[in-house]
Amino acid sequence: MSDGGGRKFGPLGTALVIIPTFNEAENITSIVGRVRAAVPAAHVLVADDNSPDGTGKLADELAADDDQVHVLHRTGKEGLGAAYLAGFAWGIEHDYGVLIEMDADGSHQPEELPRLLTALKGADLVLGSRWVPGGRVVNWPKSREFLSRGGSTYSRLLLDVPIRDVTGGFRAFRRETLEGLGLDEVASQGYCFQVDLARRAIKAGYHVVEVPITFVERELGDSKMSKDIVVEALWRVTTWGVGERVGKVLGRGPDTP
Ligand SMILES: Nc1nc2c(ncn2[C@@H]2O[C@H](COP(=O)(O)OP(=O)(O)OP(=O)(O)O)[C@@H](O)[C@H]2O)c(=O)[nH]1
Ligand SMILES: [Mg+2]
């Protein structure tokens, strides 16, 4: 990871807050309203996977009343990672300078967006972090905290990335950073998608900064967290970590130039 020392960072362009949704009808109106109030200059893109509960239709109504709100309708549930990749592509195509990831369920508080954006003035990527001093979680069962902290620690050690909250999904990217991550090759989903992007940013030498956030457990709607998501993350992170170690050992072999 670069320390950013001495580097000059360009001005931030207009921000696009990308909110992936699957069955978030109870949350979408309030979360979009909170984003618009917290960062009035930013635009919002709801990336909905044809939610059966009508989230996409509610988002269309919000967009009809507000030309800073946009909706990307996708054909069916393809996972968080695919929704973000489509949202990033849409944002880059429409010339936004900053692309932000945020959940719809209120776990990520829009009121903290200005702090993320301030930090991005001196960074390539800002991660909202539960596990740095000042960061915290509210109303989370101990089992979820254990899983999240454990997942971050495992990823940090195995992948050698100096990040405390590597699975978090409240992030602000400069557009140029996203363009440098090789998104075409990203196949991971769920928590693993977040680990993958963070790992790519560190390996590419970008200046990545963690900003403490208060993460609030969802109050309304159902979780899309599943055992499959955890198993995928464990499997991929282990494969990446072992692959890198084997590569390093082979790279240092006597016959290799
Ligand atoms: N477009 C799209 N959005 C999704 C999909 N899966 C989850 N999401 C959204 O991604 C965000 C995070 O999902 P959550 O269900 O909150 O996952 P979580 O935060 O790990 O779990 P809980 O907060 O405990 O429910 C929410 O805004 C979801 O609606 C998906 O397949 N497609
Ligand atoms: Mg959530």
mmCIF file of C-alpha atoms and ligand atoms in Angstrom:
data_model
loop_
_atom_site.group_PDB
_atom_site.id
_atom_site.type_symbol
_atom_site.label_atom_id
_atom_site.label_comp_id
_atom_site.label_asym_id
_atom_site.label_seq_id
_atom_site.Cartn_x
_atom_site.Cartn_y
_atom_site.Cartn_z
ATOM 1 C CA MET A 1 0.000 0.000 0.000
ATOM 2 C CA SER A 2 1.329 3.423 -0.879
ATOM 3 C CA ASP A 3 1.373 5.890 2.012
ATOM 4 C CA GLY A 4 0.258 8.631 -0.328
ATOM 5 C CA GLY A 5 3.169 10.703 1.007
ATOM 6 C CA GLY A 6 3.957 13.656 -1.198
ATOM 7 C CA ARG A 7 1.402 12.687 -3.798
ATOM 8 C CA LYS A 8 -0.992 15.271 -5.109
ATOM 9 C CA PHE A 9 -4.552 14.063 -5.506
ATOM 10 C CA GLY A 10 -6.792 15.626 -8.117
ATOM 11 C CA PRO A 11 -10.128 17.232 -7.258
ATOM 12 C CA LEU A 12 -13.087 14.953 -6.650
ATOM 13 C CA GLY A 13 -15.697 14.964 -9.379
ATOM 14 C CA THR A 14 -19.409 14.372 -8.812
ATOM 15 C CA ALA A 15 -20.136 11.375 -6.576
ATOM 16 C CA LEU A 16 -22.491 8.522 -7.417
ATOM 17 C CA VAL A 17 -23.780 6.518 -4.453
ATOM 18 C CA ILE A 18 -24.538 3.009 -5.716
ATOM 19 C CA ILE A 19 -27.097 1.109 -3.663
ATOM 20 C CA PRO A 20 -27.595 -2.550 -4.652
ATOM 21 C CA THR A 21 -31.021 -3.853 -3.715
ATOM 22 C CA PHE A 22 -32.839 -7.119 -3.468
ATOM 23 C CA ASN A 23 -36.157 -6.911 -1.609
ATOM 24 C CA GLU A 24 -35.514 -3.644 0.191
ATOM 25 C CA ALA A 25 -38.984 -2.099 -0.261
ATOM 26 C CA GLU A 26 -39.125 -1.224 3.435
ATOM 27 C CA ASN A 27 -35.806 0.607 3.302
ATOM 28 C CA ILE A 28 -35.306 2.142 -0.119
ATOM 29 C CA THR A 29 -37.304 5.368 0.239
ATOM 30 C CA SER A 30 -35.790 6.309 3.548
ATOM 31 C CA ILE A 31 -32.207 5.453 2.573
ATOM 32 C CA VAL A 32 -32.337 7.419 -0.695
ATOM 33 C CA GLY A 33 -33.830 10.400 1.149
ATOM 34 C CA ARG A 34 -31.078 10.243 3.758
ATOM 35 C CA VAL A 35 -28.362 10.174 1.081
ATOM 36 C CA ARG A 36 -29.870 13.138 -0.741
ATOM 37 C CA ALA A 37 -30.038 15.103 2.526
ATOM 38 C CA ALA A 38 -26.513 14.175 3.691
ATOM 39 C CA VAL A 39 -24.703 14.880 0.395
ATOM 40 C CA PRO A 40 -26.985 17.039 -1.757
ATOM 41 C CA ALA A 41 -24.488 17.257 -4.638
ATOM 42 C CA ALA A 42 -24.217 13.482 -4.999
ATOM 43 C CA HIS A 43 -26.308 11.342 -7.304
ATOM 44 C CA VAL A 44 -27.809 7.971 -6.367
ATOM 45 C CA LEU A 45 -27.979 4.811 -8.466
ATOM 46 C CA VAL A 46 -30.223 2.009 -7.217
ATOM 47 C CA ALA A 47 -29.063 -1.278 -8.783
ATOM 48 C CA ASP A 48 -32.070 -3.548 -8.351
ATOM 49 C CA ASP A 49 -32.132 -7.239 -9.274
ATOM 50 C CA ASN A 50 -35.831 -7.317 -10.201
ATOM 51 C CA SER A 51 -36.876 -7.557 -6.548
ATOM 52 C CA PRO A 52 -40.175 -9.419 -6.196
ATOM 53 C CA ASP A 53 -41.269 -7.004 -3.435
ATOM 54 C CA GLY A 54 -41.383 -4.034 -5.829
ATOM 55 C CA THR A 55 -38.220 -2.219 -4.700
ATOM 56 C CA GLY A 56 -37.447 -1.363 -8.342
ATOM 57 C CA LYS A 57 -40.831 0.274 -8.825
ATOM 58 C CA LEU A 58 -40.414 2.353 -5.668
ATOM 59 C CA ALA A 59 -36.978 3.403 -6.909
ATOM 60 C CA ASP A 60 -38.519 4.431 -10.242
ATOM 61 C CA GLU A 61 -40.972 6.651 -8.366
ATOM 62 C CA LEU A 62 -38.108 8.300 -6.493
ATOM 63 C CA ALA A 63 -36.233 8.806 -9.772
ATOM 64 C CA ALA A 64 -39.282 10.348 -11.425
ATOM 65 C CA ASP A 65 -39.344 13.039 -8.720
ATOM 66 C CA ASP A 66 -35.617 13.711 -8.576
ATOM 67 C CA ASP A 67 -33.204 13.926 -11.486
ATOM 68 C CA GLN A 68 -30.276 13.053 -9.211
ATOM 69 C CA VAL A 69 -31.754 9.597 -8.561
ATOM 70 C CA HIS A 70 -31.274 6.841 -11.151
ATOM 71 C CA VAL A 71 -32.271 3.191 -11.359
ATOM 72 C CA LEU A 72 -30.495 0.294 -13.003
ATOM 73 C CA HIS A 73 -32.953 -2.551 -13.512
ATOM 74 C CA ARG A 74 -31.323 -5.921 -13.750
ATOM 75 C CA THR A 75 -33.108 -9.050 -14.877
ATOM 76 C CA GLY A 76 -32.750 -11.235 -11.795
ATOM 77 C CA LYS A 77 -30.824 -11.943 -8.609
ATOM 78 C CA GLU A 78 -27.174 -12.310 -9.541
ATOM 79 C CA GLY A 79 -25.511 -11.309 -6.285
ATOM 80 C CA LEU A 80 -24.027 -8.182 -4.785
ATOM 81 C CA GLY A 81 -20.776 -8.279 -6.755
ATOM 82 C CA ALA A 82 -22.459 -8.427 -10.147
ATOM 83 C CA ALA A 83 -24.812 -5.573 -9.182
ATOM 84 C CA TYR A 84 -21.852 -3.401 -8.137
ATOM 85 C CA LEU A 85 -19.899 -4.182 -11.295
ATOM 86 C CA ALA A 86 -22.901 -3.126 -13.389
ATOM 87 C CA GLY A 87 -23.296 0.006 -11.239
ATOM 88 C CA PHE A 88 -19.604 0.920 -11.575
ATOM 89 C CA ALA A 89 -19.778 0.487 -15.369
ATOM 90 C CA TRP A 90 -22.876 2.713 -15.481
ATOM 91 C CA GLY A 91 -21.184 5.376 -13.317
ATOM 92 C CA ILE A 92 -17.979 5.371 -15.352
ATOM 93 C CA GLU A 93 -19.943 5.581 -18.585
ATOM 94 C CA HIS A 94 -21.833 8.582 -17.182
ATOM 95 C CA ASP A 95 -18.595 10.320 -16.139
ATOM 96 C CA TYR A 96 -18.892 10.362 -12.357
ATOM 97 C CA GLY A 97 -15.612 11.121 -10.560
ATOM 98 C CA VAL A 98 -16.368 9.170 -7.356
ATOM 99 C CA LEU A 99 -18.186 5.848 -7.044
ATOM 100 C CA ILE A 100 -19.529 4.908 -3.617
ATOM 101 C CA GLU A 101 -20.729 1.518 -2.354
ATOM 102 C CA MET A 102 -23.490 1.546 0.256
ATOM 103 C CA ASP A 103 -26.083 -0.970 1.520
ATOM 104 C CA ALA A 104 -29.793 -0.185 1.426
ATOM 105 C CA ASP A 105 -30.652 -1.495 4.882
ATOM 106 C CA GLY A 106 -29.374 1.399 7.007
ATOM 107 C CA SER A 107 -26.286 -0.458 8.255
ATOM 108 C CA HIS A 108 -24.219 2.175 6.465
ATOM 109 C CA GLN A 109 -25.291 5.607 7.629
ATOM 110 C CA PRO A 110 -25.534 8.184 4.840
ATOM 111 C CA GLU A 111 -24.730 10.875 7.414
ATOM 112 C CA GLU A 112 -21.166 9.504 7.468
ATOM 113 C CA LEU A 113 -20.697 10.009 3.714
ATOM 114 C CA PRO A 114 -19.187 13.503 4.058
ATOM 115 C CA ARG A 115 -16.399 12.029 6.212
ATOM 116 C CA LEU A 116 -15.629 9.394 3.599
ATOM 117 C CA LEU A 117 -15.530 12.050 0.886
ATOM 118 C CA THR A 118 -13.268 14.311 2.913
ATOM 119 C CA ALA A 119 -10.811 11.443 3.384
ATOM 120 C CA LEU A 120 -10.944 10.643 -0.340
ATOM 121 C CA LYS A 121 -9.482 14.070 -1.100
ATOM 122 C CA GLY A 122 -6.146 12.611 0.031
ATOM 123 C CA ALA A 123 -6.585 8.965 -1.018
ATOM 124 C CA ASP A 124 -7.361 6.662 -3.923
ATOM 125 C CA LEU A 125 -9.824 4.555 -1.956
ATOM 126 C CA VAL A 126 -11.562 5.080 1.371
ATOM 127 C CA LEU A 127 -12.938 2.151 3.369
ATOM 128 C CA GLY A 128 -15.566 2.716 6.041
ATOM 129 C CA SER A 129 -14.180 0.594 8.873
ATOM 130 C CA ARG A 130 -15.785 -1.022 11.909
ATOM 131 C CA TRP A 131 -12.530 -2.354 13.255
ATOM 132 C CA VAL A 132 -10.271 0.710 13.556
ATOM 133 C CA PRO A 133 -10.275 2.923 16.695
ATOM 134 C CA GLY A 134 -13.506 4.927 16.705
ATOM 135 C CA GLY A 135 -15.342 2.391 14.551
ATOM 136 C CA ARG A 136 -18.118 0.274 16.064
ATOM 137 C CA VAL A 137 -21.166 -1.895 15.476
ATOM 138 C CA VAL A 138 -24.589 -1.340 17.007
ATOM 139 C CA ASN A 139 -27.048 -4.168 17.782
ATOM 140 C CA TRP A 140 -24.971 -6.887 16.188
ATOM 141 C CA PRO A 141 -25.126 -10.339 17.702
ATOM 142 C CA LYS A 142 -21.759 -11.526 19.023
ATOM 143 C CA SER A 143 -21.794 -14.328 16.429
ATOM 144 C CA ARG A 144 -21.850 -11.825 13.523
ATOM 145 C CA GLU A 145 -19.136 -9.728 15.116
ATOM 146 C CA PHE A 146 -16.976 -12.805 15.591
ATOM 147 C CA LEU A 147 -17.483 -13.833 11.951
ATOM 148 C CA SER A 148 -16.717 -10.367 10.616
ATOM 149 C CA ARG A 149 -13.657 -9.736 12.782
ATOM 150 C CA GLY A 150 -12.416 -13.274 12.159
ATOM 151 C CA GLY A 151 -12.928 -12.944 8.393
ATOM 152 C CA SER A 152 -11.002 -9.669 8.317
ATOM 153 C CA THR A 153 -8.142 -11.025 10.411
ATOM 154 C CA TYR A 154 -7.886 -14.207 8.338
ATOM 155 C CA SER A 155 -7.877 -12.208 5.081
ATOM 156 C CA ARG A 156 -5.383 -9.662 6.405
ATOM 157 C CA LEU A 157 -2.893 -12.296 7.472
ATOM 158 C CA LEU A 158 -3.293 -14.650 4.552
ATOM 159 C CA LEU A 159 -3.370 -11.999 1.836
ATOM 160 C CA ASP A 160 -0.892 -9.687 3.536
ATOM 161 C CA VAL A 161 -3.107 -6.615 3.249
ATOM 162 C CA PRO A 162 -2.805 -4.080 6.089
ATOM 163 C CA ILE A 163 -6.543 -3.454 6.422
ATOM 164 C CA ARG A 164 -8.582 -3.964 9.607
ATOM 165 C CA ASP A 165 -12.029 -4.199 7.956
ATOM 166 C CA VAL A 166 -11.512 -5.969 4.702
ATOM 167 C CA THR A 167 -15.088 -7.242 4.171
ATOM 168 C CA GLY A 168 -16.898 -3.936 4.757
ATOM 169 C CA GLY A 169 -19.126 -2.563 2.027
ATOM 170 C CA PHE A 170 -19.205 1.185 2.729
ATOM 171 C CA ARG A 171 -16.520 2.552 0.428
ATOM 172 C CA ALA A 172 -15.609 5.499 -1.773
ATOM 173 C CA PHE A 173 -13.474 4.975 -4.888
ATOM 174 C CA ARG A 174 -11.987 7.518 -7.171
ATOM 175 C CA ARG A 175 -13.038 6.628 -10.677
ATOM 176 C CA GLU A 176 -9.371 6.221 -11.731
ATOM 177 C CA THR A 177 -8.847 3.707 -8.923
ATOM 178 C CA LEU A 178 -11.711 1.528 -10.122
ATOM 179 C CA GLU A 179 -10.391 1.750 -13.658
ATOM 180 C CA GLY A 180 -7.038 0.424 -12.444
ATOM 181 C CA LEU A 181 -8.369 -2.638 -10.603
ATOM 182 C CA GLY A 182 -8.972 -4.951 -13.563
ATOM 183 C CA LEU A 183 -12.690 -5.255 -12.838
ATOM 184 C CA ASP A 184 -13.196 -7.394 -15.955
ATOM 185 C CA GLU A 185 -11.558 -10.287 -14.138
ATOM 186 C CA VAL A 186 -13.548 -10.019 -10.895
ATOM 187 C CA ALA A 187 -15.796 -13.043 -10.409
ATOM 188 C CA SER A 188 -16.236 -12.983 -6.633
ATOM 189 C CA GLN A 189 -19.486 -12.209 -4.843
ATOM 190 C CA GLY A 190 -20.736 -11.283 -1.375
ATOM 191 C CA TYR A 191 -18.102 -10.483 1.236
ATOM 192 C CA CYS A 192 -15.499 -11.934 -1.031
ATOM 193 C CA PHE A 193 -16.187 -9.241 -3.619
ATOM 194 C CA GLN A 194 -15.168 -6.626 -1.068
ATOM 195 C CA VAL A 195 -12.039 -8.540 -0.087
ATOM 196 C CA ASP A 196 -11.140 -8.930 -3.760
ATOM 197 C CA LEU A 197 -11.413 -5.202 -4.519
ATOM 198 C CA ALA A 198 -9.429 -4.209 -1.417
ATOM 199 C CA ARG A 199 -6.711 -6.736 -2.213
ATOM 200 C CA ARG A 200 -6.456 -5.537 -5.810
ATOM 201 C CA ALA A 201 -6.191 -1.902 -4.685
ATOM 202 C CA ILE A 202 -3.376 -2.678 -2.244
ATOM 203 C CA LYS A 203 -1.459 -4.808 -4.741
ATOM 204 C CA ALA A 204 -1.769 -2.050 -7.356
ATOM 205 C CA GLY A 205 -0.125 0.381 -4.914
ATOM 206 C CA TYR A 206 -3.098 2.651 -4.368
ATOM 207 C CA HIS A 207 -3.318 4.764 -1.239
ATOM 208 C CA VAL A 208 -6.088 3.110 0.788
ATOM 209 C CA VAL A 209 -7.395 4.811 3.936
ATOM 210 C CA GLU A 210 -9.715 3.383 6.603
ATOM 211 C CA VAL A 211 -12.185 5.784 8.214
ATOM 212 C CA PRO A 212 -14.055 4.703 11.366
ATOM 213 C CA ILE A 213 -17.797 4.173 10.936
ATOM 214 C CA THR A 214 -20.686 3.152 13.135
ATOM 215 C CA PHE A 215 -22.352 0.140 11.530
ATOM 216 C CA VAL A 216 -25.978 -0.380 12.554
ATOM 217 C CA GLU A 217 -27.661 -3.794 12.269
ATOM 218 C CA ARG A 218 -30.550 -3.800 9.792
ATOM 219 C CA GLU A 219 -33.932 -3.171 11.433
ATOM 220 C CA LEU A 220 -36.265 -3.868 8.496
ATOM 221 C CA GLY A 221 -36.318 -6.469 5.742
ATOM 222 C CA ASP A 222 -34.543 -9.782 5.420
ATOM 223 C CA SER A 223 -30.852 -10.538 5.325
ATOM 224 C CA LYS A 224 -29.354 -11.946 2.137
ATOM 225 C CA MET A 225 -26.395 -13.267 4.059
ATOM 226 C CA SER A 226 -26.061 -17.008 3.600
ATOM 227 C CA LYS A 227 -23.760 -19.863 4.416
ATOM 228 C CA ASP A 228 -22.799 -20.017 0.719
ATOM 229 C CA ILE A 229 -21.473 -16.437 0.881
ATOM 230 C CA VAL A 230 -19.267 -17.292 3.867
ATOM 231 C CA VAL A 231 -18.038 -20.521 2.291
ATOM 232 C CA GLU A 232 -17.229 -18.734 -0.989
ATOM 233 C CA ALA A 233 -15.219 -16.086 0.883
ATOM 234 C CA LEU A 234 -13.283 -18.662 2.884
ATOM 235 C CA TRP A 235 -12.535 -20.720 -0.201
ATOM 236 C CA ARG A 236 -11.438 -17.853 -2.440
ATOM 237 C CA VAL A 237 -9.370 -16.041 0.198
ATOM 238 C CA THR A 238 -7.566 -19.278 1.028
ATOM 239 C CA THR A 239 -6.940 -20.003 -2.660
ATOM 240 C CA TRP A 240 -5.585 -16.480 -3.267
ATOM 241 C CA GLY A 241 -3.378 -16.576 -0.175
ATOM 242 C CA VAL A 242 -1.934 -20.000 -0.893
ATOM 243 C CA GLY A 243 -1.495 -19.135 -4.592
ATOM 244 C CA GLU A 244 0.475 -15.989 -3.725
ATOM 245 C CA ARG A 245 2.713 -17.852 -1.303
ATOM 246 C CA VAL A 246 3.442 -20.631 -3.760
ATOM 247 C CA GLY A 247 4.147 -17.999 -6.438
ATOM 248 C CA LYS A 248 6.628 -16.236 -4.164
ATOM 249 C CA VAL A 249 8.429 -19.454 -3.307
ATOM 250 C CA LEU A 250 8.658 -20.498 -6.976
ATOM 251 C CA GLY A 251 9.699 -16.968 -7.964
ATOM 252 C CA ARG A 252 12.665 -17.200 -5.605
ATOM 253 C CA GLY A 253 13.747 -20.596 -6.938
ATOM 254 C CA PRO A 254 17.338 -20.913 -8.215
ATOM 255 C CA ASP A 255 16.343 -21.671 -11.811
ATOM 256 C CA THR A 256 13.977 -18.736 -12.137
ATOM 257 C CA PRO A 257 15.365 -15.494 -13.537
HETATM 258 N N1 LIG B 1 -28.854 -6.062 -6.596
HETATM 259 C C1 LIG B 1 -28.602 -6.932 -5.600
HETATM 260 N N2 LIG B 1 -28.464 -6.491 -4.338
HETATM 261 C C2 LIG B 1 -28.212 -7.413 -3.361
HETATM 262 C C3 LIG B 1 -28.094 -8.795 -3.612
HETATM 263 N N3 LIG B 1 -27.830 -9.431 -2.430
HETATM 264 C C4 LIG B 1 -27.799 -8.461 -1.490
HETATM 265 N N4 LIG B 1 -28.039 -7.244 -2.043
HETATM 266 C C5 LIG B 1 -28.071 -5.935 -1.384
HETATM 267 O O1 LIG B 1 -26.791 -5.731 -0.844
HETATM 268 C C6 LIG B 1 -26.863 -5.050 0.400
HETATM 269 C C7 LIG B 1 -26.218 -5.920 1.493
HETATM 270 O O2 LIG B 1 -26.991 -7.093 1.699
HETATM 271 P P1 LIG B 1 -27.483 -7.553 3.150
HETATM 272 O O3 LIG B 1 -28.588 -8.543 3.041
HETATM 273 O O4 LIG B 1 -27.764 -6.364 3.980
HETATM 274 O O5 LIG B 1 -26.223 -8.329 3.639
HETATM 275 P P2 LIG B 1 -25.558 -8.232 5.045
HETATM 276 O O6 LIG B 1 -25.382 -6.783 5.386
HETATM 277 O O7 LIG B 1 -24.384 -9.107 5.005
HETATM 278 O O8 LIG B 1 -26.642 -8.920 5.969
HETATM 279 P P3 LIG B 1 -27.704 -8.257 6.997
HETATM 280 O O9 LIG B 1 -27.443 -6.821 7.096
HETATM 281 O O10 LIG B 1 -27.517 -9.021 8.231
HETATM 282 O O11 LIG B 1 -29.033 -8.460 6.422
HETATM 283 C C8 LIG B 1 -28.344 -4.767 0.628
HETATM 284 O O12 LIG B 1 -28.642 -3.486 0.137
HETATM 285 C C9 LIG B 1 -29.026 -5.841 -0.204
HETATM 286 O O13 LIG B 1 -30.327 -5.500 -0.649
HETATM 287 C C10 LIG B 1 -28.260 -9.239 -4.970
HETATM 288 O O14 LIG B 1 -28.179 -10.411 -5.293
HETATM 289 N N5 LIG B 1 -28.502 -8.276 -5.907
HETATM 290 MG MG MG B 2 -26.959 -5.564 5.677
#
